[in-house]
Amino acid sequence: MVESLRVNNKFKKRKGPVVLVIMDGVGFGKYNEGDSFAAAHTEILDKLMKENPMVPLKAHGKAVGLPDDSDMGNSEVGHNAIGCGRVFDQGAKLVSNSINTGKMFEGDVWKKLTDNVKIKNSTLHLLGLLSDGNVHSHIDHLKAMIIRAKEDGVKRVRIHALLDGRDVGETSAFDYFDPFEEFLSGLRSDSFDVAIASGGGRMVITMDRYNADWNMVKKGWETHILGEGRSFKSTHEAIGTLRNESGAIDQDIPPFVIRDGDIPIGTVEDGDSFILFNFRGDRALEITRTFEEGDTFDKFDRKRVPLVEYAGMMEYDGDLHVPAQYLVTPPSIDRTMCEYLTASGVKQYSISETQKFGHITYFFNGNKSGKFSEELETYVEIPSDKIPFEQRPWMKCAEISDNVIETIEGGEYDFIKLNFPNGDMVGHTGNYEAVICSLEALDLSIGRIQKAVKSVGGIMVISADHGNSDDMFEHNKKTGKVVYKEDGSPKAKTSHSLNPVPCIIYDPEGQGEYKATLKEGLGISALAATCIELLGFVAPADYDKSVLDM
């Protein structure tokens, strides 16, 4: 438990609430071409940035606990940083360090899983995203595990490889799969049998989150575990054929199984060991539940549940302790802003639609499920549409705004936080026109909330967790020029950006308690102390400094 916050005598708390608006995936672009945020008609945000204190914040790399400033930020680490007011080493960095030092391979779980397959002469399975996106996984982690498995005497390894096309180029699969197949060929021997056994696009199978579409997990289970589905002789044949037939980008490639003759080469059987090598939790929980839940599992008919030793790369839910076994210990994030506010008697309201509900609650609270106080906290989830986001680019902006406006006017809550997913979820589709539409819908919603905030004498803080919609075209890294496809159209970029994000302070009843110019050079972790100060408290001494200059 934390102590209550001290009252800040230098700042007079406003009559209305502090409303924190997180525009997921909205940053300031580096390039004019492909910057949807700059291109969209956002009259309200433009005016807010012009007439109110505003400063860019870092939202990638070391500013959010990632290994290097070449690493793009993501929604998980972004909400961690915003919510806890400090920067913790995050999944990618923790896993890399654990592998580089050998700590992961010296741990009890790795030894247990590898010993299991050696004793039973069975198979070690590795499932995850095959790319170097470093948001959910990294191909180097997978390679290191395979090499070590061979060194440790494992005889048979099967990889279940998900195509990315979201944190990396939208049609870059061959850039990863073909060299990886060569890597496996170099390791293969009479005593070491290793191969890719199945795959499919990450937005089609396996990697659902927040219970949005369990059918994705069902398809993954049937593909990876049961070996059911369309089969091919090689991954190159599978990806090429399915891409040509469907016209899909990598994240949407249908599932496939690799066969030897008519037999799938990598079904999961009793006595096997199975590792999910993705380190990020949100899209790992459902497939983990499918393995670990017994007779109570009711999401779909699993048909057959092999008895395996299962482990995740990390603990994906620290409260529920899921999975039961994991290879690397996640960061222990404590003393989050919401915990301090609860201890200080502040009533809080959190809302988003399904796609980002866990971010505004679980990740914001330091990877903690549930509330700090049932009496002081309210969570609201608006169900997301179950269709491609480019077909409904406005997503649930209106519904979220309706709810927030009613809550502001009700006067019950001191702190309201919300996430608009548009810039990120639609940004990942690579559909430039749809992203423009999504941001204009976002702008209208912020305008509606602004009026409500002003009417009750509150404050609105507008920021983001990372960039995405601000960098929608691939650019040549050396020249900075747009990369074009054969048909003359710009090549879409579907991954997050390395760009800074806005921080706008809308305080219509401000009395000059802080300077109009905000502090520069800070990261999004500064938002916690900022909100705490605007609520009339003194931020914890070890929190990263607020953007306010009082």
XYZ file of C-alpha atoms in Angstrom:
550
model
C 0.000 0.000 0.000
C 1.125 3.542 -0.730
C 0.585 6.649 1.379
C -1.799 9.389 0.316
C -0.368 12.229 -1.731
C 0.431 15.571 -0.158
C -1.719 18.540 -1.143
C 0.054 21.012 -3.425
C -0.410 24.459 -1.899
C 0.964 26.101 -5.046
C -1.902 24.919 -7.219
C -5.624 25.469 -6.753
C -7.588 22.406 -7.794
C -10.216 23.156 -10.425
C -13.944 22.629 -9.907
C -14.173 20.004 -12.628
C -12.179 16.828 -13.258
C -8.832 16.255 -14.901
C -9.521 14.361 -18.124
C -6.581 12.493 -19.660
C -7.163 11.753 -23.354
C -4.775 9.230 -24.899
C -4.874 9.400 -28.691
C -3.402 5.983 -29.367
C -0.890 6.035 -32.226
C -0.866 9.795 -32.917
C 2.463 11.616 -33.203
C 4.290 14.389 -35.025
C 5.600 13.016 -38.317
C 9.145 13.340 -39.589
C 8.067 13.362 -43.237
C 5.394 15.420 -44.944
C 4.359 12.553 -47.206
C 2.509 9.859 -45.300
C 1.828 11.929 -42.187
C -1.902 11.354 -41.755
C -2.060 13.464 -38.616
C -0.732 16.473 -40.500
C -2.853 15.763 -43.577
C -6.154 15.185 -41.785
C -8.572 18.049 -41.230
C -8.199 18.381 -37.451
C -9.395 21.922 -36.843
C -10.053 21.362 -33.151
C -6.691 19.805 -32.312
C -4.887 22.394 -34.429
C -6.545 25.183 -32.454
C -5.884 23.478 -29.119
C -2.190 23.149 -29.949
C -1.985 26.761 -31.098
C -3.824 28.386 -28.211
C -2.763 26.241 -25.233
C 0.482 25.050 -23.658
C 1.846 22.215 -25.799
C 5.100 20.280 -25.956
C 6.244 17.101 -27.762
C 7.114 14.076 -25.610
C 9.339 11.105 -26.412
C 7.407 7.841 -26.724
C 9.925 5.291 -27.986
C 13.229 3.639 -27.169
C 14.854 4.321 -23.825
C 12.136 6.824 -22.911
C 9.761 3.870 -22.419
C 12.259 1.259 -21.196
C 13.245 -0.351 -24.506
C 16.835 -1.336 -25.307
C 17.690 1.337 -27.848
C 16.309 4.546 -29.316
C 15.931 2.744 -32.627
C 13.165 0.669 -31.005
C 9.642 1.912 -31.673
C 7.323 2.405 -28.746
C 4.141 0.413 -28.336
C 0.868 0.627 -26.474
C 1.911 -1.720 -23.678
C 5.120 0.021 -22.622
C 3.595 3.413 -23.393
C 0.717 2.927 -20.981
C 3.090 1.447 -18.401
C 5.217 4.599 -18.563
C 2.253 6.972 -18.482
C 0.614 5.141 -15.601
C 3.573 4.651 -13.303
C 5.410 7.915 -13.916
C 8.777 6.213 -14.256
C 10.637 4.124 -16.803
C 11.195 0.413 -16.190
C 13.238 -1.945 -18.355
C 10.636 -3.608 -20.551
C 10.066 -7.009 -22.170
C 12.438 -6.799 -25.124
C 15.317 -5.516 -23.021
C 14.712 -7.981 -20.195
C 14.588 -10.958 -22.552
C 17.673 -9.868 -24.484
C 19.637 -9.423 -21.264
C 18.464 -12.767 -19.938
C 19.551 -14.525 -23.132
C 22.853 -12.664 -23.468
C 23.868 -13.438 -19.888
C 22.655 -17.042 -20.146
C 20.341 -16.524 -17.190
C 17.274 -17.735 -19.094
C 18.913 -21.027 -20.048
C 20.179 -21.578 -16.508
C 16.677 -21.176 -15.112
C 14.537 -24.014 -13.826
C 11.796 -23.622 -16.449
C 14.091 -23.890 -19.480
C 15.791 -26.917 -17.939
C 12.467 -28.512 -17.079
C 11.097 -28.152 -20.614
C 14.237 -29.321 -22.384
C 14.779 -32.215 -19.959
C 11.172 -33.257 -20.547
C 11.628 -33.742 -24.299
C 14.995 -35.441 -23.879
C 13.647 -37.946 -21.388
C 10.508 -38.652 -23.425
C 12.176 -38.394 -26.828
C 9.489 -35.862 -27.754
C 9.318 -32.444 -29.427
C 10.044 -28.902 -28.292
C 7.585 -26.482 -29.919
C 8.208 -22.736 -30.243
C 5.301 -20.421 -31.167
C 5.460 -16.710 -31.870
C 5.832 -13.777 -34.199
C 8.673 -14.220 -36.716
C 10.114 -10.720 -37.168
C 12.449 -8.215 -35.569
C 9.630 -5.812 -34.727
C 10.649 -6.056 -31.045
C 7.126 -5.227 -29.908
C 5.827 -8.735 -29.252
C 8.932 -10.770 -30.069
C 12.310 -10.724 -31.772
C 13.621 -13.290 -34.224
C 17.023 -13.192 -32.495
C 15.436 -14.530 -29.311
C 14.004 -17.454 -31.264
C 17.337 -18.197 -32.936
C 19.137 -18.169 -29.596
C 16.625 -20.623 -28.139
C 16.981 -23.023 -31.049
C 20.779 -22.926 -30.887
C 20.724 -23.536 -27.147
C 18.182 -26.354 -27.497
C 20.567 -28.124 -29.867
C 23.489 -27.553 -27.496
C 21.428 -28.951 -24.627
C 20.735 -32.182 -26.504
C 17.183 -31.600 -27.711
C 16.621 -33.778 -30.781
C 13.465 -32.340 -32.359
C 12.192 -28.741 -32.568
C 9.143 -27.426 -34.371
C 8.476 -23.723 -34.940
C 4.987 -22.300 -35.349
C 5.715 -18.981 -37.035
C 3.264 -16.103 -37.221
C 3.641 -13.513 -39.956
C 3.975 -9.927 -38.769
C 3.387 -7.202 -41.359
C 2.343 -4.837 -38.580
C 5.415 -3.972 -36.526
C 7.512 -4.399 -39.696
C 6.831 -3.899 -43.411
C 3.385 -5.039 -44.505
C 4.749 -7.510 -47.104
C 8.176 -8.260 -45.607
C 7.574 -11.923 -44.660
C 10.066 -13.360 -47.155
C 12.743 -11.084 -45.672
C 12.370 -13.065 -42.451
C 11.173 -16.524 -43.455
C 13.644 -17.245 -46.268
C 16.823 -16.367 -44.293
C 15.383 -18.145 -41.272
C 14.886 -21.309 -43.327
C 18.577 -21.062 -44.326
C 19.464 -20.631 -40.652
C 17.571 -23.806 -39.798
C 19.249 -25.691 -42.650
C 22.619 -24.797 -41.166
C 21.627 -26.311 -37.814
C 19.876 -29.402 -39.107
C 21.744 -32.696 -38.765
C 21.173 -36.426 -38.276
C 20.812 -35.769 -34.543
C 18.893 -32.474 -34.722
C 15.580 -32.228 -36.557
C 14.296 -28.653 -36.756
C 11.649 -27.128 -39.036
C 8.796 -24.643 -39.302
C 5.562 -26.608 -38.901
C 2.794 -24.018 -39.264
C 2.027 -20.349 -39.649
C -0.409 -17.616 -40.578
C -1.021 -13.906 -40.233
C -1.074 -12.469 -36.727
C -4.436 -10.776 -37.274
C -6.042 -13.981 -38.535
C -4.884 -16.628 -36.066
C -3.669 -17.022 -32.503
C -2.944 -13.434 -31.400
C -6.368 -12.155 -30.360
C -6.608 -9.991 -27.249
C -9.197 -8.780 -24.746
C -11.608 -11.537 -25.827
C -12.325 -9.621 -29.018
C -12.419 -12.642 -31.361
C -11.801 -16.099 -29.930
C -12.236 -17.553 -33.402
C -8.701 -16.330 -34.122
C -7.429 -18.483 -31.265
C -9.525 -21.429 -32.456
C -7.909 -21.191 -35.893
C -4.490 -21.017 -34.255
C -5.167 -24.058 -32.096
C -6.327 -26.086 -35.078
C -3.324 -24.976 -37.130
C -0.464 -25.213 -34.635
C -1.608 -27.945 -32.285
C -3.816 -30.205 -34.392
C -2.140 -29.652 -37.780
C -5.484 -29.036 -39.437
C -5.916 -26.761 -42.425
C -4.478 -26.108 -45.823
C -1.045 -27.650 -46.171
C 2.072 -26.916 -48.220
C 5.537 -28.360 -48.748
C 7.368 -25.225 -47.572
C 6.785 -21.850 -45.951
C 7.869 -20.058 -49.124
C 5.265 -21.927 -51.147
C 2.615 -21.293 -48.488
C 3.199 -17.552 -48.181
C 3.573 -17.005 -51.921
C 0.477 -18.982 -52.816
C -1.748 -17.506 -50.129
C -0.571 -13.971 -50.833
C -1.284 -14.316 -54.548
C -4.699 -15.880 -53.977
C -5.935 -13.542 -51.269
C -4.086 -10.326 -52.037
C -3.574 -10.023 -48.282
C -0.725 -8.272 -46.553
C 1.310 -10.379 -44.129
C -0.771 -9.819 -40.992
C -3.850 -11.123 -42.843
C -2.347 -14.201 -44.552
C -4.579 -17.278 -43.961
C -3.246 -20.115 -41.777
C -1.121 -22.905 -43.223
C 0.397 -26.219 -42.193
C 3.665 -27.688 -43.500
C 3.446 -31.343 -44.500
C 5.748 -34.199 -45.405
C 3.738 -36.051 -48.009
C 0.252 -36.071 -46.515
C 1.404 -35.845 -42.883
C 1.677 -32.536 -40.938
C 5.241 -32.322 -39.632
C 4.550 -30.620 -36.317
C 1.373 -31.564 -34.471
C 1.587 -31.226 -30.703
C 1.404 -34.518 -28.813
C 1.334 -35.782 -25.234
C 4.739 -35.442 -23.636
C 5.901 -32.493 -25.745
C 7.147 -29.162 -24.414
C 5.706 -25.902 -25.746
C 7.057 -22.343 -25.451
C 5.243 -19.186 -26.519
C 8.235 -16.943 -27.251
C 6.267 -13.680 -27.547
C 7.176 -11.522 -24.560
C 4.275 -9.061 -24.657
C 1.242 -10.116 -22.669
C -1.936 -8.802 -24.249
C -1.941 -11.051 -27.323
C -0.444 -13.988 -25.436
C -3.068 -14.530 -22.767
C -5.795 -16.228 -24.791
C -3.677 -18.921 -26.429
C -2.112 -19.478 -22.995
C -5.545 -19.982 -21.475
C -6.335 -22.507 -24.205
C -3.380 -24.594 -23.046
C -3.686 -24.122 -19.321
C -7.392 -24.142 -18.536
C -8.848 -27.564 -17.894
C -12.440 -28.700 -18.245
C -13.698 -25.175 -17.447
C -12.492 -23.885 -20.827
C -15.558 -22.969 -22.885
C -14.423 -20.642 -25.672
C -14.405 -23.315 -28.383
C -14.088 -27.076 -28.827
C -10.382 -27.845 -28.595
C -11.081 -31.392 -29.880
C -7.859 -32.665 -28.329
C -5.780 -31.190 -25.486
C -2.277 -32.658 -25.427
C -0.551 -33.033 -22.068
C 2.482 -30.793 -22.442
C 4.929 -28.761 -20.410
C 3.839 -25.229 -21.352
C 5.692 -21.978 -20.698
C 5.565 -18.380 -21.855
C 8.522 -16.147 -22.495
C 7.314 -13.970 -19.612
C 4.550 -13.861 -17.033
C 1.759 -12.250 -19.024
C -0.504 -11.428 -16.070
C 1.161 -10.859 -12.718
C -2.065 -10.900 -10.743
C -3.551 -14.030 -12.247
C -0.068 -15.618 -12.529
C -0.532 -16.600 -16.158
C 1.178 -18.643 -17.418
C 2.074 -20.963 -14.584
C 5.606 -21.301 -15.998
C 7.681 -18.623 -17.738
C 11.283 -18.094 -18.765
C 11.949 -14.439 -17.901
C 10.619 -12.434 -14.964
C 8.772 -9.275 -16.099
C 9.378 -5.837 -14.578
C 7.869 -5.331 -11.154
C 5.995 -2.063 -11.593
C 4.763 -0.627 -8.321
C 3.335 2.613 -6.915
C 1.412 3.623 -10.009
C -0.440 6.915 -10.308
C -3.852 5.274 -9.890
C -2.747 3.526 -6.723
C -1.611 6.849 -5.265
C -4.846 8.540 -6.320
C -6.886 5.767 -4.723
C -4.933 6.146 -1.486
C -5.710 9.868 -1.666
C -9.467 9.337 -2.041
C -9.660 10.399 -5.705
C -12.594 8.949 -7.659
C -11.420 7.664 -11.039
C -13.128 6.647 -14.275
C -11.432 4.622 -17.043
C -12.903 3.917 -20.455
C -12.018 2.660 -23.912
C -13.342 0.197 -26.415
C -12.309 -3.459 -26.328
C -9.159 -3.053 -28.423
C -7.554 -0.741 -25.854
C -9.566 -1.393 -22.713
C -6.747 -3.433 -21.196
C -4.289 -0.652 -21.897
C -6.210 2.052 -20.049
C -6.671 -0.335 -17.098
C -4.268 -3.315 -16.869
C -1.168 -1.785 -18.484
C -1.840 1.674 -17.047
C -1.878 0.091 -13.585
C 1.514 -1.555 -13.996
C 0.301 -4.886 -15.425
C -2.223 -5.315 -12.642
C -5.618 -6.905 -13.217
C -8.517 -5.515 -11.265
C -8.924 -2.291 -9.354
C -7.144 -0.774 -6.392
C -10.555 0.182 -4.989
C -14.018 -0.969 -6.006
C -15.484 2.115 -4.334
C -13.251 4.716 -5.996
C -12.682 3.262 -9.473
C -15.038 2.593 -12.365
C -14.051 0.727 -15.541
C -16.145 0.878 -18.722
C -15.499 -1.191 -21.839
C -17.274 -0.335 -25.096
C -17.363 -3.494 -27.291
C -15.295 -3.034 -30.460
C -16.623 -3.847 -33.921
C -15.538 -7.280 -35.151
C -14.716 -6.185 -38.681
C -11.555 -4.834 -40.333
C -10.806 -1.438 -38.846
C -10.502 0.296 -42.207
C -14.199 -0.475 -42.760
C -15.196 1.442 -39.608
C -12.277 3.866 -39.141
C -14.171 6.030 -36.661
C -14.345 2.931 -34.451
C -16.134 3.758 -31.160
C -15.164 7.422 -30.876
C -18.759 8.594 -30.580
C -19.767 6.017 -27.982
C -16.697 6.698 -25.854
C -17.289 10.442 -26.094
C -20.986 10.115 -25.191
C -20.006 8.203 -22.097
C -17.200 10.567 -21.088
C -19.336 13.686 -21.561
C -22.100 12.237 -19.394
C -19.514 11.354 -16.748
C -17.957 14.829 -16.816
C -21.338 16.480 -16.458
C -22.298 14.101 -13.653
C -19.584 15.576 -11.443
C -18.852 12.360 -9.557
C -15.278 11.736 -10.696
C -12.095 13.756 -10.169
C -9.924 11.919 -12.710
C -11.167 10.523 -16.019
C -8.856 8.696 -18.417
C -9.745 7.379 -21.841
C -8.102 5.856 -24.881
C -9.155 6.500 -28.473
C -7.638 3.563 -30.453
C -8.154 5.012 -33.945
C -4.685 6.278 -34.795
C -3.125 2.945 -33.886
C -5.634 0.287 -34.904
C -6.572 1.912 -38.213
C -2.947 2.941 -38.714
C -1.916 -0.712 -38.642
C -4.120 -1.441 -41.647
C -1.906 0.661 -43.920
C -4.999 2.275 -45.439
C -4.067 5.960 -45.681
C -7.564 7.197 -46.559
C -9.107 5.276 -43.666
C -6.546 6.719 -41.235
C -7.398 10.245 -42.362
C -11.060 9.476 -41.656
C -10.220 7.981 -38.270
C -8.292 11.057 -37.152
C -11.019 13.432 -38.261
C -13.527 11.411 -36.231
C -11.098 11.606 -33.306
C -10.842 15.376 -33.706
C -14.610 15.805 -33.587
C -14.790 13.698 -30.432
C -12.103 15.728 -28.691
C -14.027 18.874 -29.568
C -17.141 17.505 -27.898
C -15.198 16.547 -24.764
C -13.498 19.952 -24.713
C -16.866 21.704 -24.466
C -17.908 19.481 -21.567
C -14.625 20.083 -19.745
C -15.003 23.853 -20.151
C -18.616 23.820 -18.972
C -17.701 22.290 -15.601
C -14.392 24.084 -15.087
C -12.116 21.099 -15.582
C -8.794 20.419 -17.265
C -8.060 18.240 -20.298
C -4.635 16.710 -20.913
C -4.232 15.347 -24.442
C -1.356 13.062 -25.353
C -0.514 9.665 -26.885
C 1.313 6.447 -26.091
C 3.345 6.278 -29.338
C 3.224 7.318 -32.968
C 1.762 5.396 -35.915
C -0.722 7.374 -38.017
C 1.950 10.033 -38.457
C 4.130 7.727 -40.575
C 1.989 5.792 -43.044
C 4.406 5.455 -45.993
C 7.675 3.554 -46.203
C 10.654 5.890 -46.668
C 14.167 5.121 -47.851
C 16.316 5.328 -44.723
C 19.198 7.010 -46.570
C 17.371 9.467 -48.812
C 14.142 9.955 -46.861
C 12.144 9.587 -50.066
C 8.919 7.608 -50.301
C 9.227 4.002 -51.468
C 6.802 3.251 -54.289
C 5.262 -0.040 -55.411
C 5.227 -1.301 -58.982
C 1.815 0.261 -59.595
C 3.177 3.694 -58.668
C 1.418 3.980 -55.314
C 3.321 4.602 -52.058
C 4.276 1.477 -50.127
C 2.219 1.467 -46.948
C 3.880 1.390 -43.561
C 1.855 -0.438 -40.920
C 4.208 -0.262 -37.939
C 4.583 2.279 -35.161
C 6.824 5.288 -35.651
C 9.792 6.713 -33.775
C 8.162 10.130 -33.627
C 7.347 12.258 -30.583
C 3.752 12.692 -29.467
C 1.863 15.810 -28.362
C 1.136 16.889 -24.820
C -1.532 19.595 -24.692
C -2.790 21.200 -21.473
C -6.280 22.655 -21.861
C -7.034 24.568 -18.661
C -9.700 27.216 -19.395
C -9.820 28.442 -15.795
C -6.063 28.685 -15.340
C -4.865 31.568 -13.186
C -1.210 31.545 -14.197
C -0.139 28.929 -11.656
C 2.322 27.520 -14.166
C 4.169 28.938 -17.146
C 2.614 28.863 -20.596
C 5.760 27.210 -21.917
C 5.990 23.559 -20.884
C 9.224 21.736 -20.068
C 10.934 20.199 -23.083
C 12.964 17.019 -23.577
C 10.721 14.773 -21.480
C 9.078 11.426 -22.188
C 5.484 10.320 -21.784
C 6.293 9.137 -18.258
C 6.013 12.847 -17.355
C 2.242 12.625 -17.766
C 1.726 10.947 -14.388
C 3.304 13.749 -12.373
C 1.539 16.264 -14.629
C -1.902 14.827 -13.889
C -1.148 14.500 -10.192
C -0.149 18.176 -10.014
C -3.255 19.262 -11.926
C -5.340 17.310 -9.406
C -3.854 19.471 -6.656
C -1.256 17.088 -5.221
C 2.519 16.862 -5.022
C 3.871 14.040 -7.192
C 6.056 11.350 -5.567
C 9.676 12.480 -5.368
C 11.000 9.677 -7.593
C 8.444 10.200 -10.374
C 9.734 11.679 -13.613
C 9.149 15.418 -13.575
C 5.936 17.028 -14.755
C 5.772 19.102 -17.941
C 4.415 21.963 -15.821
C 6.822 24.710 -14.792
C 5.340 26.100 -11.588
